[in-house]
Amino acid sequence: MTKQQIRTSVAGYGDAPSPEAFERMFERDKDSLRDLGIPIVTVDAGGHSDDVGYRIDQDAYALPAVDLTPAEFGVLSLAAQFWQDKTLRTDISRALTKLRAAGAGEVANDAVAGLAPRVRAVGDAYGPLLDAIEALRPVSFTYRAASTGEVRDRTVEPWRIAARRGGWYLLGFDRERRAPRAYRLSRIEGRVRLLGRAGAFVIPDGVDVDALLGARAGQEQVAALAIGPERAEALRARGRSDGDGPGAGPRADGRDVVHVSFTNQHAFADEIAGYGDAVVVLSPAGPAGLRDAVVRRLVAAARLGRAPGAGAQGNGTTSTEEQRG
């Protein structure tokens, strides 16, 4: 179709108040289609005509019929929510658009209602690590240990990348320790470097992802949290307020006591500290407990906004003192 044919036949273009307004709408819509992965081909009318035609390249875009039930498509749409990192969002959006165009159907909302995956962004390390796994090449990177904070270079034969409990992990063989290890991608600092030639190692059969990551997570614990009214709804949804545990019952300050299970104290402390003064940890307390881990993060955050030599001012101070007290 020529541009003029498109203007007269597509609903909405006729409302353009001027040729210039139509041109802006037309270019915007072409860009939107291309962002969705729909190829727009420009066709020369040939002969003595100056008209240019536009069409969608069906061979490059169309899929064969896809036989998915609404519930199956709903599960795929839910799985796509895991991939909201900027490096992958475009490809996932295009994939879902193609499935809908192929007649995959609408999402069965009742099948996925209330389910919202919580996975943090994969970060810059994801792409190089995935390339290394595919090519079977060792990698080296700088890594900050969760338990000690020690920063060291690691040389690893990468086996697999997995998502667990809101974070991304690399599973592989640590050449220095000569043992399988798991590394959280968010603790990799700087650039991941690929080493050696392709096919330098073999990934063993039956890599037990749950065993490797379960050992890192530790035993399940229950945290007692005092949450401000109408705050931290994500924590409330995962917890219970059934009167069990330390500090149960209403508090004089109006906060609600909610008990939330966790296995990875480092990740959970990061999450709680992000709520600032909305959440106070009641337990586990003690030098190695969750409360102390949250306080350390809040103290560090308070120092970031403080001029050298100044007292404790700015956001985070009230929450820090309350956590300590």
PDB file of C-alpha atoms in Angstrom:
ATOM      1  CA  MET A   1       0.000   0.000   0.000  1.00  0.00           C
ATOM      2  CA  THR A   2       1.170   3.511  -0.725  1.00  0.00           C
ATOM      3  CA  LYS A   3       1.357   6.065   2.043  1.00  0.00           C
ATOM      4  CA  GLN A   4      -1.811   7.753   0.758  1.00  0.00           C
ATOM      5  CA  GLN A   5      -3.687   4.440   0.695  1.00  0.00           C
ATOM      6  CA  ILE A   6      -2.613   3.794   4.273  1.00  0.00           C
ATOM      7  CA  ARG A   7      -3.765   7.248   5.336  1.00  0.00           C
ATOM      8  CA  THR A   8      -7.255   6.767   3.899  1.00  0.00           C
ATOM      9  CA  SER A   9      -7.792   3.152   5.017  1.00  0.00           C
ATOM     10  CA  VAL A  10      -6.272   2.919   8.511  1.00  0.00           C
ATOM     11  CA  ALA A  11      -8.481   4.177  11.325  1.00  0.00           C
ATOM     12  CA  GLY A  12      -7.071   7.220  13.115  1.00  0.00           C
ATOM     13  CA  TYR A  13      -4.904   8.612  10.324  1.00  0.00           C
ATOM     14  CA  GLY A  14      -7.855  10.520   8.876  1.00  0.00           C
ATOM     15  CA  ASP A  15      -8.002  12.551  12.092  1.00  0.00           C
ATOM     16  CA  ALA A  16      -4.557  14.056  11.487  1.00  0.00           C
ATOM     17  CA  PRO A  17      -5.062  17.854  11.233  1.00  0.00           C
ATOM     18  CA  SER A  18      -2.296  18.352   8.665  1.00  0.00           C
ATOM     19  CA  PRO A  19       0.029  16.410   6.332  1.00  0.00           C
ATOM     20  CA  GLU A  20       2.875  17.062   8.765  1.00  0.00           C
ATOM     21  CA  ALA A  21       0.891  15.565  11.664  1.00  0.00           C
ATOM     22  CA  PHE A  22       0.123  12.483   9.565  1.00  0.00           C
ATOM     23  CA  GLU A  23       3.825  12.096   8.717  1.00  0.00           C
ATOM     24  CA  ARG A  24       4.718  12.145  12.431  1.00  0.00           C
ATOM     25  CA  MET A  25       2.026   9.553  13.222  1.00  0.00           C
ATOM     26  CA  PHE A  26       3.099   7.362  10.321  1.00  0.00           C
ATOM     27  CA  GLU A  27       6.801   7.381  11.264  1.00  0.00           C
ATOM     28  CA  ARG A  28       5.954   6.741  14.934  1.00  0.00           C
ATOM     29  CA  ASP A  29       3.843   3.709  14.052  1.00  0.00           C
ATOM     30  CA  LYS A  30       6.493   2.301  11.723  1.00  0.00           C
ATOM     31  CA  ASP A  31       9.051   2.547  14.536  1.00  0.00           C
ATOM     32  CA  SER A  32       6.630   0.857  16.956  1.00  0.00           C
ATOM     33  CA  LEU A  33       6.068  -2.057  14.575  1.00  0.00           C
ATOM     34  CA  ARG A  34       9.801  -2.500  14.043  1.00  0.00           C
ATOM     35  CA  ASP A  35      10.395  -2.432  17.808  1.00  0.00           C
ATOM     36  CA  LEU A  36       7.935  -5.344  18.063  1.00  0.00           C
ATOM     37  CA  GLY A  37       9.991  -7.275  15.498  1.00  0.00           C
ATOM     38  CA  ILE A  38       7.544  -6.750  12.609  1.00  0.00           C
ATOM     39  CA  PRO A  39       9.591  -6.053   9.446  1.00  0.00           C
ATOM     40  CA  ILE A  40       8.322  -3.154   7.292  1.00  0.00           C
ATOM     41  CA  VAL A  41       9.565  -3.409   3.694  1.00  0.00           C
ATOM     42  CA  THR A  42       9.730  -0.406   1.348  1.00  0.00           C
ATOM     43  CA  VAL A  43       8.703  -1.255  -2.221  1.00  0.00           C
ATOM     44  CA  ASP A  44       9.525   0.814  -5.316  1.00  0.00           C
ATOM     45  CA  ALA A  45       6.431   1.082  -7.487  1.00  0.00           C
ATOM     46  CA  GLY A  46       8.610   1.038 -10.589  1.00  0.00           C
ATOM     47  CA  GLY A  47       8.015   2.688 -13.948  1.00  0.00           C
ATOM     48  CA  HIS A  48       7.537   6.426 -13.902  1.00  0.00           C
ATOM     49  CA  SER A  49       5.657   6.472 -10.575  1.00  0.00           C
ATOM     50  CA  ASP A  50       7.178   8.293  -7.628  1.00  0.00           C
ATOM     51  CA  ASP A  51       4.963   6.441  -5.170  1.00  0.00           C
ATOM     52  CA  VAL A  52       6.621   4.203  -2.616  1.00  0.00           C
ATOM     53  CA  GLY A  53       4.732   1.241  -1.178  1.00  0.00           C
ATOM     54  CA  TYR A  54       4.978  -0.349   2.238  1.00  0.00           C
ATOM     55  CA  ARG A  55       4.250  -3.932   3.237  1.00  0.00           C
ATOM     56  CA  ILE A  56       4.906  -6.385   6.052  1.00  0.00           C
ATOM     57  CA  ASP A  57       7.303  -9.174   5.071  1.00  0.00           C
ATOM     58  CA  GLN A  58       5.178 -12.161   6.047  1.00  0.00           C
ATOM     59  CA  ASP A  59       7.912 -14.700   5.257  1.00  0.00           C
ATOM     60  CA  ALA A  60      10.301 -13.035   7.697  1.00  0.00           C
ATOM     61  CA  TYR A  61       7.703 -12.515  10.398  1.00  0.00           C
ATOM     62  CA  ALA A  62       4.919 -15.091  10.396  1.00  0.00           C
ATOM     63  CA  LEU A  63       4.949 -18.276  12.457  1.00  0.00           C
ATOM     64  CA  PRO A  64       3.081 -21.459  11.618  1.00  0.00           C
ATOM     65  CA  ALA A  65      -0.064 -22.101  13.621  1.00  0.00           C
ATOM     66  CA  VAL A  66       0.753 -22.500  17.333  1.00  0.00           C
ATOM     67  CA  ASP A  67      -1.612 -24.706  19.295  1.00  0.00           C
ATOM     68  CA  LEU A  68      -1.511 -23.347  22.846  1.00  0.00           C
ATOM     69  CA  THR A  69      -4.384 -23.350  25.287  1.00  0.00           C
ATOM     70  CA  PRO A  70      -5.120 -20.046  27.070  1.00  0.00           C
ATOM     71  CA  ALA A  71      -3.639 -21.511  30.272  1.00  0.00           C
ATOM     72  CA  GLU A  72      -0.414 -22.535  28.490  1.00  0.00           C
ATOM     73  CA  PHE A  73      -0.061 -19.087  26.969  1.00  0.00           C
ATOM     74  CA  GLY A  74      -0.728 -17.617  30.411  1.00  0.00           C
ATOM     75  CA  VAL A  75       2.173 -19.608  31.851  1.00  0.00           C
ATOM     76  CA  LEU A  76       4.460 -18.409  29.044  1.00  0.00           C
ATOM     77  CA  SER A  77       3.438 -14.813  29.713  1.00  0.00           C
ATOM     78  CA  LEU A  78       4.158 -15.308  33.398  1.00  0.00           C
ATOM     79  CA  ALA A  79       7.574 -16.808  32.620  1.00  0.00           C
ATOM     80  CA  ALA A  80       8.353 -13.775  30.458  1.00  0.00           C
ATOM     81  CA  GLN A  81       8.113 -11.601  33.573  1.00  0.00           C
ATOM     82  CA  PHE A  82      11.375 -13.151  34.743  1.00  0.00           C
ATOM     83  CA  TRP A  83      13.140 -11.490  31.810  1.00  0.00           C
ATOM     84  CA  GLN A  84      12.609  -7.802  32.492  1.00  0.00           C
ATOM     85  CA  ASP A  85      16.314  -6.936  32.303  1.00  0.00           C
ATOM     86  CA  LYS A  86      17.000  -4.333  29.617  1.00  0.00           C
ATOM     87  CA  THR A  87      19.269  -6.731  27.700  1.00  0.00           C
ATOM     88  CA  LEU A  88      16.449  -9.233  27.172  1.00  0.00           C
ATOM     89  CA  ARG A  89      13.180  -7.286  27.390  1.00  0.00           C
ATOM     90  CA  THR A  90      13.012  -6.494  23.659  1.00  0.00           C
ATOM     91  CA  ASP A  91      13.446 -10.105  22.530  1.00  0.00           C
ATOM     92  CA  ILE A  92      10.835 -11.351  25.002  1.00  0.00           C
ATOM     93  CA  SER A  93       8.331  -8.695  23.918  1.00  0.00           C
ATOM     94  CA  ARG A  94       8.813  -9.668  20.290  1.00  0.00           C
ATOM     95  CA  ALA A  95       8.392 -13.362  21.088  1.00  0.00           C
ATOM     96  CA  LEU A  96       5.061 -12.821  22.844  1.00  0.00           C
ATOM     97  CA  THR A  97       3.847 -10.583  20.016  1.00  0.00           C
ATOM     98  CA  LYS A  98       4.603 -13.318  17.474  1.00  0.00           C
ATOM     99  CA  LEU A  99       2.802 -15.920  19.549  1.00  0.00           C
ATOM    100  CA  ARG A 100      -0.289 -13.746  19.758  1.00  0.00           C
ATOM    101  CA  ALA A 101      -0.179 -13.124  15.996  1.00  0.00           C
ATOM    102  CA  ALA A 102       0.069 -16.882  15.398  1.00  0.00           C
ATOM    103  CA  GLY A 103      -3.191 -17.423  17.241  1.00  0.00           C
ATOM    104  CA  ALA A 104      -1.787 -18.578  20.571  1.00  0.00           C
ATOM    105  CA  GLY A 105      -4.766 -17.029  22.353  1.00  0.00           C
ATOM    106  CA  GLU A 106      -5.202 -14.755  25.322  1.00  0.00           C
ATOM    107  CA  VAL A 107      -3.804 -15.188  28.807  1.00  0.00           C
ATOM    108  CA  ALA A 108      -5.915 -17.296  31.145  1.00  0.00           C
ATOM    109  CA  ASN A 109      -5.954 -14.758  33.957  1.00  0.00           C
ATOM    110  CA  ASP A 110      -7.416 -17.138  36.492  1.00  0.00           C
ATOM    111  CA  ALA A 111      -4.549 -19.588  35.930  1.00  0.00           C
ATOM    112  CA  VAL A 112      -1.842 -17.058  36.814  1.00  0.00           C
ATOM    113  CA  ALA A 113      -3.702 -14.619  39.060  1.00  0.00           C
ATOM    114  CA  GLY A 114      -1.682 -13.488  42.059  1.00  0.00           C
ATOM    115  CA  LEU A 115       1.587 -14.899  40.741  1.00  0.00           C
ATOM    116  CA  ALA A 116       4.359 -12.355  40.273  1.00  0.00           C
ATOM    117  CA  PRO A 117       7.935 -13.638  39.799  1.00  0.00           C
ATOM    118  CA  ARG A 118      10.569 -11.666  41.695  1.00  0.00           C
ATOM    119  CA  VAL A 119      13.965 -11.915  40.012  1.00  0.00           C
ATOM    120  CA  ARG A 120      16.518  -9.131  40.025  1.00  0.00           C
ATOM    121  CA  ALA A 121      18.166  -7.890  36.848  1.00  0.00           C
ATOM    122  CA  VAL A 122      20.838 -10.169  35.453  1.00  0.00           C
ATOM    123  CA  GLY A 123      23.426  -7.401  35.025  1.00  0.00           C
ATOM    124  CA  ASP A 124      26.373  -7.033  32.661  1.00  0.00           C
ATOM    125  CA  ALA A 125      27.958 -10.381  33.559  1.00  0.00           C
ATOM    126  CA  TYR A 126      25.106 -12.427  32.123  1.00  0.00           C
ATOM    127  CA  GLY A 127      25.903 -12.051  28.407  1.00  0.00           C
ATOM    128  CA  PRO A 128      29.629 -12.962  28.557  1.00  0.00           C
ATOM    129  CA  LEU A 129      28.941 -15.890  30.904  1.00  0.00           C
ATOM    130  CA  LEU A 130      26.259 -17.267  28.585  1.00  0.00           C
ATOM    131  CA  ASP A 131      28.691 -16.992  25.655  1.00  0.00           C
ATOM    132  CA  ALA A 132      31.356 -18.808  27.684  1.00  0.00           C
ATOM    133  CA  ILE A 133      28.973 -21.647  28.581  1.00  0.00           C
ATOM    134  CA  GLU A 134      27.980 -22.103  24.951  1.00  0.00           C
ATOM    135  CA  ALA A 135      31.611 -22.088  23.773  1.00  0.00           C
ATOM    136  CA  LEU A 136      32.892 -24.144  26.751  1.00  0.00           C
ATOM    137  CA  ARG A 137      35.523 -21.507  27.552  1.00  0.00           C
ATOM    138  CA  PRO A 138      36.839 -20.745  31.069  1.00  0.00           C
ATOM    139  CA  VAL A 139      36.264 -17.284  32.509  1.00  0.00           C
ATOM    140  CA  SER A 140      37.900 -15.056  35.078  1.00  0.00           C
ATOM    141  CA  PHE A 141      36.268 -12.299  37.100  1.00  0.00           C
ATOM    142  CA  THR A 142      36.596 -10.321  40.324  1.00  0.00           C
ATOM    143  CA  TYR A 143      34.195 -11.523  43.018  1.00  0.00           C
ATOM    144  CA  ARG A 144      33.170 -10.151  46.422  1.00  0.00           C
ATOM    145  CA  ALA A 145      32.398 -12.930  48.916  1.00  0.00           C
ATOM    146  CA  ALA A 146      29.121 -12.560  50.803  1.00  0.00           C
ATOM    147  CA  SER A 147      30.356 -13.945  54.117  1.00  0.00           C
ATOM    148  CA  THR A 148      33.647 -12.028  54.467  1.00  0.00           C
ATOM    149  CA  GLY A 149      33.426  -9.205  51.937  1.00  0.00           C
ATOM    150  CA  GLU A 150      36.807 -10.355  50.573  1.00  0.00           C
ATOM    151  CA  VAL A 151      37.443  -9.407  46.925  1.00  0.00           C
ATOM    152  CA  ARG A 152      39.407 -11.953  44.881  1.00  0.00           C
ATOM    153  CA  ASP A 153      39.908 -12.992  41.269  1.00  0.00           C
ATOM    154  CA  ARG A 154      38.242 -16.277  40.329  1.00  0.00           C
ATOM    155  CA  THR A 155      38.930 -18.591  37.399  1.00  0.00           C
ATOM    156  CA  VAL A 156      35.926 -20.775  36.664  1.00  0.00           C
ATOM    157  CA  GLU A 157      34.749 -23.351  34.146  1.00  0.00           C
ATOM    158  CA  PRO A 158      31.132 -22.159  33.754  1.00  0.00           C
ATOM    159  CA  TRP A 159      28.435 -24.838  33.638  1.00  0.00           C
ATOM    160  CA  ARG A 160      25.074 -23.175  34.009  1.00  0.00           C
ATOM    161  CA  ILE A 161      23.217 -19.996  35.033  1.00  0.00           C
ATOM    162  CA  ALA A 162      20.210 -20.379  37.319  1.00  0.00           C
ATOM    163  CA  ALA A 163      17.706 -18.132  39.105  1.00  0.00           C
ATOM    164  CA  ARG A 164      16.822 -18.856  42.718  1.00  0.00           C
ATOM    165  CA  ARG A 165      15.163 -16.828  45.470  1.00  0.00           C
ATOM    166  CA  GLY A 166      15.191 -13.574  43.519  1.00  0.00           C
ATOM    167  CA  GLY A 167      18.827 -13.721  42.336  1.00  0.00           C
ATOM    168  CA  TRP A 168      20.946 -15.043  39.463  1.00  0.00           C
ATOM    169  CA  TYR A 169      23.806 -17.507  40.045  1.00  0.00           C
ATOM    170  CA  LEU A 170      26.654 -18.965  38.018  1.00  0.00           C
ATOM    171  CA  LEU A 171      27.391 -22.641  38.666  1.00  0.00           C
ATOM    172  CA  GLY A 172      30.788 -23.972  37.672  1.00  0.00           C
ATOM    173  CA  PHE A 173      34.118 -25.525  38.592  1.00  0.00           C
ATOM    174  CA  ASP A 174      36.494 -23.241  40.501  1.00  0.00           C
ATOM    175  CA  ARG A 175      39.998 -24.089  39.240  1.00  0.00           C
ATOM    176  CA  GLU A 176      41.748 -22.638  42.282  1.00  0.00           C
ATOM    177  CA  ARG A 177      39.576 -24.478  44.819  1.00  0.00           C
ATOM    178  CA  ARG A 178      39.257 -27.510  42.533  1.00  0.00           C
ATOM    179  CA  ALA A 179      35.603 -27.926  43.431  1.00  0.00           C
ATOM    180  CA  PRO A 180      32.145 -26.937  42.144  1.00  0.00           C
ATOM    181  CA  ARG A 181      31.003 -23.531  43.329  1.00  0.00           C
ATOM    182  CA  ALA A 182      28.067 -21.125  42.927  1.00  0.00           C
ATOM    183  CA  TYR A 183      28.547 -17.381  42.429  1.00  0.00           C
ATOM    184  CA  ARG A 184      25.870 -14.699  42.660  1.00  0.00           C
ATOM    185  CA  LEU A 185      26.032 -12.529  39.551  1.00  0.00           C
ATOM    186  CA  SER A 186      25.337  -9.325  41.499  1.00  0.00           C
ATOM    187  CA  ARG A 187      28.629  -9.825  43.403  1.00  0.00           C
ATOM    188  CA  ILE A 188      30.755 -10.020  40.252  1.00  0.00           C
ATOM    189  CA  GLU A 189      32.662  -6.750  39.945  1.00  0.00           C
ATOM    190  CA  GLY A 190      33.952  -5.364  36.674  1.00  0.00           C
ATOM    191  CA  ARG A 191      34.261  -7.251  33.417  1.00  0.00           C
ATOM    192  CA  VAL A 192      33.996 -11.007  32.836  1.00  0.00           C
ATOM    193  CA  ARG A 193      36.964 -12.175  30.737  1.00  0.00           C
ATOM    194  CA  LEU A 194      36.818 -15.255  28.482  1.00  0.00           C
ATOM    195  CA  LEU A 195      39.995 -17.345  28.531  1.00  0.00           C
ATOM    196  CA  GLY A 196      41.572 -19.976  26.302  1.00  0.00           C
ATOM    197  CA  ARG A 197      40.011 -21.771  23.381  1.00  0.00           C
ATOM    198  CA  ALA A 198      36.520 -23.083  22.781  1.00  0.00           C
ATOM    199  CA  GLY A 199      35.828 -26.628  23.970  1.00  0.00           C
ATOM    200  CA  ALA A 200      38.399 -26.385  26.775  1.00  0.00           C
ATOM    201  CA  PHE A 201      36.294 -28.435  29.227  1.00  0.00           C
ATOM    202  CA  VAL A 202      33.252 -30.685  29.427  1.00  0.00           C
ATOM    203  CA  ILE A 203      30.167 -29.878  31.476  1.00  0.00           C
ATOM    204  CA  PRO A 204      29.410 -32.917  33.650  1.00  0.00           C
ATOM    205  CA  ASP A 205      26.102 -34.689  33.283  1.00  0.00           C
ATOM    206  CA  GLY A 206      23.479 -34.207  35.939  1.00  0.00           C
ATOM    207  CA  VAL A 207      24.607 -30.897  37.471  1.00  0.00           C
ATOM    208  CA  ASP A 208      22.516 -30.670  40.649  1.00  0.00           C
ATOM    209  CA  VAL A 209      21.436 -27.031  40.667  1.00  0.00           C
ATOM    210  CA  ASP A 210      19.314 -27.351  43.799  1.00  0.00           C
ATOM    211  CA  ALA A 211      22.118 -28.992  45.757  1.00  0.00           C
ATOM    212  CA  LEU A 212      24.690 -26.348  44.817  1.00  0.00           C
ATOM    213  CA  LEU A 213      22.404 -23.410  45.517  1.00  0.00           C
ATOM    214  CA  GLY A 214      20.702 -24.972  48.519  1.00  0.00           C
ATOM    215  CA  ALA A 215      24.001 -25.302  50.320  1.00  0.00           C
ATOM    216  CA  ARG A 216      24.572 -21.570  49.889  1.00  0.00           C
ATOM    217  CA  ALA A 217      21.140 -20.592  51.100  1.00  0.00           C
ATOM    218  CA  GLY A 218      21.411 -22.230  54.520  1.00  0.00           C
ATOM    219  CA  GLN A 219      18.596 -23.247  56.830  1.00  0.00           C
ATOM    220  CA  GLU A 220      15.215 -21.589  56.595  1.00  0.00           C
ATOM    221  CA  GLN A 221      14.626 -18.979  59.305  1.00  0.00           C
ATOM    222  CA  VAL A 222      11.699 -16.793  60.271  1.00  0.00           C
ATOM    223  CA  ALA A 223      12.100 -13.042  60.710  1.00  0.00           C
ATOM    224  CA  ALA A 224       9.808 -10.958  62.908  1.00  0.00           C
ATOM    225  CA  LEU A 225       9.302  -7.588  61.222  1.00  0.00           C
ATOM    226  CA  ALA A 226       7.503  -4.490  62.486  1.00  0.00           C
ATOM    227  CA  ILE A 227       6.006  -2.903  59.367  1.00  0.00           C
ATOM    228  CA  GLY A 228       4.468   0.553  59.174  1.00  0.00           C
ATOM    229  CA  PRO A 229       0.793   0.870  58.242  1.00  0.00           C
ATOM    230  CA  GLU A 230       0.182   0.340  54.521  1.00  0.00           C
ATOM    231  CA  ARG A 231       3.912  -0.050  53.837  1.00  0.00           C
ATOM    232  CA  ALA A 232       6.059  -2.857  52.363  1.00  0.00           C
ATOM    233  CA  GLU A 233       3.127  -4.713  50.830  1.00  0.00           C
ATOM    234  CA  ALA A 234       5.420  -7.267  49.135  1.00  0.00           C
ATOM    235  CA  LEU A 235       6.743  -8.387  52.526  1.00  0.00           C
ATOM    236  CA  ARG A 236       3.261  -8.503  53.990  1.00  0.00           C
ATOM    237  CA  ALA A 237       2.079 -10.740  51.158  1.00  0.00           C
ATOM    238  CA  ARG A 238       4.855 -13.269  51.861  1.00  0.00           C
ATOM    239  CA  GLY A 239       4.424 -13.260  55.652  1.00  0.00           C
ATOM    240  CA  ARG A 240       1.904 -14.066  58.311  1.00  0.00           C
ATOM    241  CA  SER A 241       0.594 -12.117  61.279  1.00  0.00           C
ATOM    242  CA  ASP A 242      -0.952 -14.959  63.231  1.00  0.00           C
ATOM    243  CA  GLY A 243       0.268 -13.990  66.680  1.00  0.00           C
ATOM    244  CA  ASP A 244       3.183 -16.456  66.762  1.00  0.00           C
ATOM    245  CA  GLY A 245       6.782 -15.529  67.368  1.00  0.00           C
ATOM    246  CA  PRO A 246       8.583 -12.762  69.250  1.00  0.00           C
ATOM    247  CA  GLY A 247       6.900  -9.396  69.535  1.00  0.00           C
ATOM    248  CA  ALA A 248       3.545 -10.707  68.330  1.00  0.00           C
ATOM    249  CA  GLY A 249       0.454  -8.571  68.662  1.00  0.00           C
ATOM    250  CA  PRO A 250      -0.249  -4.895  67.986  1.00  0.00           C
ATOM    251  CA  ARG A 251       2.442  -2.382  68.843  1.00  0.00           C
ATOM    252  CA  ALA A 252       2.008   0.985  70.496  1.00  0.00           C
ATOM    253  CA  ASP A 253       3.683   2.704  67.523  1.00  0.00           C
ATOM    254  CA  GLY A 254       0.993   1.423  65.141  1.00  0.00           C
ATOM    255  CA  ARG A 255       3.260  -0.991  63.305  1.00  0.00           C
ATOM    256  CA  ASP A 256       2.100  -4.507  62.419  1.00  0.00           C
ATOM    257  CA  VAL A 257       4.243  -7.495  63.367  1.00  0.00           C
ATOM    258  CA  VAL A 258       4.655  -9.814  60.387  1.00  0.00           C
ATOM    259  CA  HIS A 259       6.656 -13.066  60.276  1.00  0.00           C
ATOM    260  CA  VAL A 260       8.451 -13.804  56.985  1.00  0.00           C
ATOM    261  CA  SER A 261      10.485 -16.932  56.154  1.00  0.00           C
ATOM    262  CA  PHE A 262      13.898 -16.561  54.497  1.00  0.00           C
ATOM    263  CA  THR A 263      16.948 -18.681  53.707  1.00  0.00           C
ATOM    264  CA  ASN A 264      19.517 -16.220  52.323  1.00  0.00           C
ATOM    265  CA  GLN A 265      20.218 -13.625  55.002  1.00  0.00           C
ATOM    266  CA  HIS A 266      22.432 -11.499  52.750  1.00  0.00           C
ATOM    267  CA  ALA A 267      19.749 -11.102  50.065  1.00  0.00           C
ATOM    268  CA  PHE A 268      16.957 -10.610  52.612  1.00  0.00           C
ATOM    269  CA  ALA A 269      18.916  -7.891  54.440  1.00  0.00           C
ATOM    270  CA  ASP A 270      19.406  -6.098  51.113  1.00  0.00           C
ATOM    271  CA  GLU A 271      15.669  -6.211  50.497  1.00  0.00           C
ATOM    272  CA  ILE A 272      14.666  -4.989  53.974  1.00  0.00           C
ATOM    273  CA  ALA A 273      17.194  -2.142  53.971  1.00  0.00           C
ATOM    274  CA  GLY A 274      15.624  -0.927  50.735  1.00  0.00           C
ATOM    275  CA  TYR A 275      12.403  -0.165  52.617  1.00  0.00           C
ATOM    276  CA  GLY A 276      14.161   2.327  54.900  1.00  0.00           C
ATOM    277  CA  ASP A 277      12.101   3.286  57.952  1.00  0.00           C
ATOM    278  CA  ALA A 278       9.051   1.296  56.791  1.00  0.00           C
ATOM    279  CA  VAL A 279      10.413  -1.968  58.250  1.00  0.00           C
ATOM    280  CA  VAL A 280      12.137  -2.666  61.580  1.00  0.00           C
ATOM    281  CA  VAL A 281      13.670  -6.091  62.234  1.00  0.00           C
ATOM    282  CA  LEU A 282      12.723  -7.500  65.630  1.00  0.00           C
ATOM    283  CA  SER A 283      14.494 -10.842  65.175  1.00  0.00           C
ATOM    284  CA  PRO A 284      16.760 -12.672  64.519  1.00  0.00           C
ATOM    285  CA  ALA A 285      18.970 -10.287  66.443  1.00  0.00           C
ATOM    286  CA  GLY A 286      22.541 -10.679  67.709  1.00  0.00           C
ATOM    287  CA  PRO A 287      25.931  -9.924  66.138  1.00  0.00           C
ATOM    288  CA  ALA A 288      25.404 -12.325  63.209  1.00  0.00           C
ATOM    289  CA  GLY A 289      21.637 -11.964  62.921  1.00  0.00           C
ATOM    290  CA  LEU A 290      19.407 -10.373  60.331  1.00  0.00           C
ATOM    291  CA  ARG A 291      18.821  -7.246  62.427  1.00  0.00           C
ATOM    292  CA  ASP A 292      22.538  -6.499  62.638  1.00  0.00           C
ATOM    293  CA  ALA A 293      22.952  -7.104  58.879  1.00  0.00           C
ATOM    294  CA  VAL A 294      20.213  -4.576  58.107  1.00  0.00           C
ATOM    295  CA  VAL A 295      21.700  -2.017  60.511  1.00  0.00           C
ATOM    296  CA  ARG A 296      25.091  -2.277  58.764  1.00  0.00           C
ATOM    297  CA  ARG A 297      23.466  -1.480  55.429  1.00  0.00           C
ATOM    298  CA  LEU A 298      21.492   1.448  56.804  1.00  0.00           C
ATOM    299  CA  VAL A 299      24.575   2.899  58.487  1.00  0.00           C
ATOM    300  CA  ALA A 300      26.486   2.663  55.204  1.00  0.00           C
ATOM    301  CA  ALA A 301      23.613   4.319  53.347  1.00  0.00           C
ATOM    302  CA  ALA A 302      23.408   7.153  55.917  1.00  0.00           C
ATOM    303  CA  ARG A 303      27.131   7.856  55.506  1.00  0.00           C
ATOM    304  CA  LEU A 304      26.748   8.238  51.743  1.00  0.00           C
ATOM    305  CA  GLY A 305      24.641  11.369  52.191  1.00  0.00           C
ATOM    306  CA  ARG A 306      26.827  12.951  54.876  1.00  0.00           C
ATOM    307  CA  ALA A 307      29.523  15.547  54.328  1.00  0.00           C
ATOM    308  CA  PRO A 308      32.968  14.616  55.734  1.00  0.00           C
ATOM    309  CA  GLY A 309      33.056  15.352  59.455  1.00  0.00           C
ATOM    310  CA  ALA A 310      29.309  16.005  59.721  1.00  0.00           C
ATOM    311  CA  GLY A 311      27.014  14.312  62.191  1.00  0.00           C
ATOM    312  CA  ALA A 312      24.431  11.675  61.365  1.00  0.00           C
ATOM    313  CA  GLN A 313      21.981  13.583  59.168  1.00  0.00           C
ATOM    314  CA  GLY A 314      19.768  12.811  56.218  1.00  0.00           C
ATOM    315  CA  ASN A 315      17.656   9.897  55.142  1.00  0.00           C
ATOM    316  CA  GLY A 316      18.232   6.602  56.906  1.00  0.00           C
ATOM    317  CA  THR A 317      19.213   7.940  60.330  1.00  0.00           C
ATOM    318  CA  THR A 318      15.854   7.496  62.021  1.00  0.00           C
ATOM    319  CA  SER A 319      15.502   3.994  60.627  1.00  0.00           C
ATOM    320  CA  THR A 320      19.049   3.103  61.689  1.00  0.00           C
ATOM    321  CA  GLU A 321      18.497   4.250  65.280  1.00  0.00           C
ATOM    322  CA  GLU A 322      15.195   2.404  65.493  1.00  0.00           C
ATOM    323  CA  GLN A 323      16.743  -0.797  64.184  1.00  0.00           C
ATOM    324  CA  ARG A 324      19.524  -0.477  66.780  1.00  0.00           C
ATOM    325  CA  GLY A 325      17.155   0.348  69.593  1.00  0.00           C
TER     326      GLY A 325
END
